[in-house]
Coordinates of C-alpha atoms and ligand atoms in Angstrom, one line a residue:
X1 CA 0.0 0.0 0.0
X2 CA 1.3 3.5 -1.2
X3 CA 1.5 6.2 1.6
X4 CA -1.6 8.0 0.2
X5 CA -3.7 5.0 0.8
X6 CA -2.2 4.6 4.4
X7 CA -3.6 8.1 4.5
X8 CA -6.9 7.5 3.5
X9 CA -7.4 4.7 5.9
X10 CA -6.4 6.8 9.0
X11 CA -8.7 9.6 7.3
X12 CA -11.5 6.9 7.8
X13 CA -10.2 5.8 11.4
X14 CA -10.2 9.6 12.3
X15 CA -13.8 9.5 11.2
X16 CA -14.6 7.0 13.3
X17 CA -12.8 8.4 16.3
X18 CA -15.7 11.2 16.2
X19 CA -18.1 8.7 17.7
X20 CA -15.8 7.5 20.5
X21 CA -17.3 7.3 24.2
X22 CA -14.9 8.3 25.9
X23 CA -16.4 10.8 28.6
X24 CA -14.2 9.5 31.5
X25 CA -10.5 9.5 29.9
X26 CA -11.4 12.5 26.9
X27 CA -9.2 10.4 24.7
X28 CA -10.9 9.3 21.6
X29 CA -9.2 7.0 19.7
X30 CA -10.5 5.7 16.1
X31 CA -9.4 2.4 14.2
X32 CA -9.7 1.8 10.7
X33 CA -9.3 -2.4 10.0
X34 CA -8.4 -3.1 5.8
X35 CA -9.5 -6.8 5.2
X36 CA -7.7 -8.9 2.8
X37 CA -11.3 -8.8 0.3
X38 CA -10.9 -5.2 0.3
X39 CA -13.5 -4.4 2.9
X40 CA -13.0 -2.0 6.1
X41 CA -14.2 -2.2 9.0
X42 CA -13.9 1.0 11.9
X43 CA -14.1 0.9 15.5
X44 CA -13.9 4.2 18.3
X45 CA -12.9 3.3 21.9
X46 CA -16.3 2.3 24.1
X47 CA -15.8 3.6 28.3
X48 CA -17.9 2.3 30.9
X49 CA -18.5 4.1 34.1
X50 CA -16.8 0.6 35.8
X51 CA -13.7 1.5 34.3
X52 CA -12.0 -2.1 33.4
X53 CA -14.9 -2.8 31.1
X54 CA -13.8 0.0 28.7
X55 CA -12.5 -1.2 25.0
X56 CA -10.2 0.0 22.8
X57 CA -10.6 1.1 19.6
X58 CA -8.5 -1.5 17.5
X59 CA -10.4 -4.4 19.5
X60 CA -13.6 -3.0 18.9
X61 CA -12.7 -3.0 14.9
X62 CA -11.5 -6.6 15.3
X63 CA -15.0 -7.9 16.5
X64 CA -17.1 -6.1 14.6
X65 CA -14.8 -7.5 11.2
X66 CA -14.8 -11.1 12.7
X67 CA -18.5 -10.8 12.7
X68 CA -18.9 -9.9 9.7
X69 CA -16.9 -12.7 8.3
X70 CA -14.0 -11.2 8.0
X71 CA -10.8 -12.6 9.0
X72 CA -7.3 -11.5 7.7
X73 CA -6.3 -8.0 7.6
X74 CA -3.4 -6.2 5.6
X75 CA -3.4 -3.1 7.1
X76 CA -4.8 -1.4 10.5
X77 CA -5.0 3.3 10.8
X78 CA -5.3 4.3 14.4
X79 CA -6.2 8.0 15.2
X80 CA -5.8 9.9 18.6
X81 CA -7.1 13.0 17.7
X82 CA -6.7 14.1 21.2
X83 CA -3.0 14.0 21.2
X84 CA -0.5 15.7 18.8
X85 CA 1.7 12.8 18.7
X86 CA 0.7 9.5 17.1
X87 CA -0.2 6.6 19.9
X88 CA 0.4 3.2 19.6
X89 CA -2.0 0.3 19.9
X90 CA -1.8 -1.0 24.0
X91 CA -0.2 -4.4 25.0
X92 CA -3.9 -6.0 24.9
X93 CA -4.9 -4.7 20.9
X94 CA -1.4 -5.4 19.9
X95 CA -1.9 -9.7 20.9
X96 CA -5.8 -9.3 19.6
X97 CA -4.3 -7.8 16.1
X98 CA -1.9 -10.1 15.9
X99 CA -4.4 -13.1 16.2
X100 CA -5.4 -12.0 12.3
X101 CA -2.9 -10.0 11.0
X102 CA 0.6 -11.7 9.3
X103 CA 3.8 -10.2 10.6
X104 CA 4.8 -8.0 7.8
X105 CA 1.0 -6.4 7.8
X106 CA 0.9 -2.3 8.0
X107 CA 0.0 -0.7 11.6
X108 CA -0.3 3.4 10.7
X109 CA -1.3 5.8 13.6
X110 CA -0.9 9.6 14.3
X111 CA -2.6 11.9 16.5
X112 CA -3.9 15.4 15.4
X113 CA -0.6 17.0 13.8
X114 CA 0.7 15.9 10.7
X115 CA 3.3 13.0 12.0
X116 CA 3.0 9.4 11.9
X117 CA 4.3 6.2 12.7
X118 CA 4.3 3.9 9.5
X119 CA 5.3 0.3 11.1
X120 CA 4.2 -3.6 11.1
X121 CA 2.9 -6.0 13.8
X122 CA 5.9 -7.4 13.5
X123 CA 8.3 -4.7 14.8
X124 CA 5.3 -3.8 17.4
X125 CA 4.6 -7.5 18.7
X126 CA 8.1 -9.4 18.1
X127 CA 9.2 -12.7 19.5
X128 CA 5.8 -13.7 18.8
X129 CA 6.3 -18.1 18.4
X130 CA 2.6 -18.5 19.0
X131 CA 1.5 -16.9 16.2
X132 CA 3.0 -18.9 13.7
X133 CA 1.8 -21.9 15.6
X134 CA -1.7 -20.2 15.6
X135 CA -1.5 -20.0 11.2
X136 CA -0.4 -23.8 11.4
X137 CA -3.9 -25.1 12.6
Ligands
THU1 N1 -7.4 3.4 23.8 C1 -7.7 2.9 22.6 O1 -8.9 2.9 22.2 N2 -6.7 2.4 21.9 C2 -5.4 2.5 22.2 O2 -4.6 2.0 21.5 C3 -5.0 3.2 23.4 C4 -6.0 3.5 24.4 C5 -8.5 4.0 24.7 C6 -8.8 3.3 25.9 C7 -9.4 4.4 26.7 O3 -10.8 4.5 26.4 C8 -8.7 5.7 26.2 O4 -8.1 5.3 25.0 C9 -7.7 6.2 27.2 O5 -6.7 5.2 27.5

């Protein structure tokens, strides 16, 4: 994928960080998932008033694609419009992602400024033996 399409799928994952619920941290964060048939699928952080329950953006992506069917992604946009810098997917999203995403596929986030992190699940979830034992079935 060319940098402009990177771009347009965190333009789409920006979108869908304006219906975030995120009244208790203020931090929206939006996901934009590129399945393998071409489809996308978008998710936006969901709070809960008993904190833990809260889920991130990315997961929230992940199940709604699954349920629909879909099951390998290429590429994954994240947007944190509420900070300047780009944020990285947590410890949690970065294990769910790599459950359907192949080592050398795209991860693309920034925040509200102009900067971004262009990297792969591999470099963000390395050491990973699980996963390839995980394709293998
Ligand atoms: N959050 C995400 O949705 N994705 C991330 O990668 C980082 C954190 C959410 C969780 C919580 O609703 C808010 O951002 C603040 O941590």
């Amino acid at each position: 994928m060319t940098r402009e399409e990177m771009e347009m799928l965190f333009n789409k994952a920006s979108e869908a960080a304006r219906a975030a619920y995120a009244p208790y941290s203020k931090f929206r964060v939006g996901a934009a998932l590129l399945a393998a048939d071409g489809r996308v699928f978008t998710g936006c952080n969901v709070e809960n008033r008993s904190f833990g329950l809260g889920i991130c953006a990315e997961r929230g992506a992940v199940m709604k694609a699954v349920s629909e069917g879909a099951r390998a992604f290429t590429a994954i946009a994240i947007s944190t419009p509420d900070s300047p810098t780009p944020v990285g997917p947590c410890g949690a999203c970065r294990q769910v992602l790599s459950e359907f995403m192949s080592s050398d596929a795209r991860v693309f986030f920034g925040g509200s400024s102009s900067e971004r992190v262009d990297t792969t699940i591999a470099i963000l979830y390395p050491y990973d033996s699980l996963h390839e034992l995980a394709s293998a079935l």
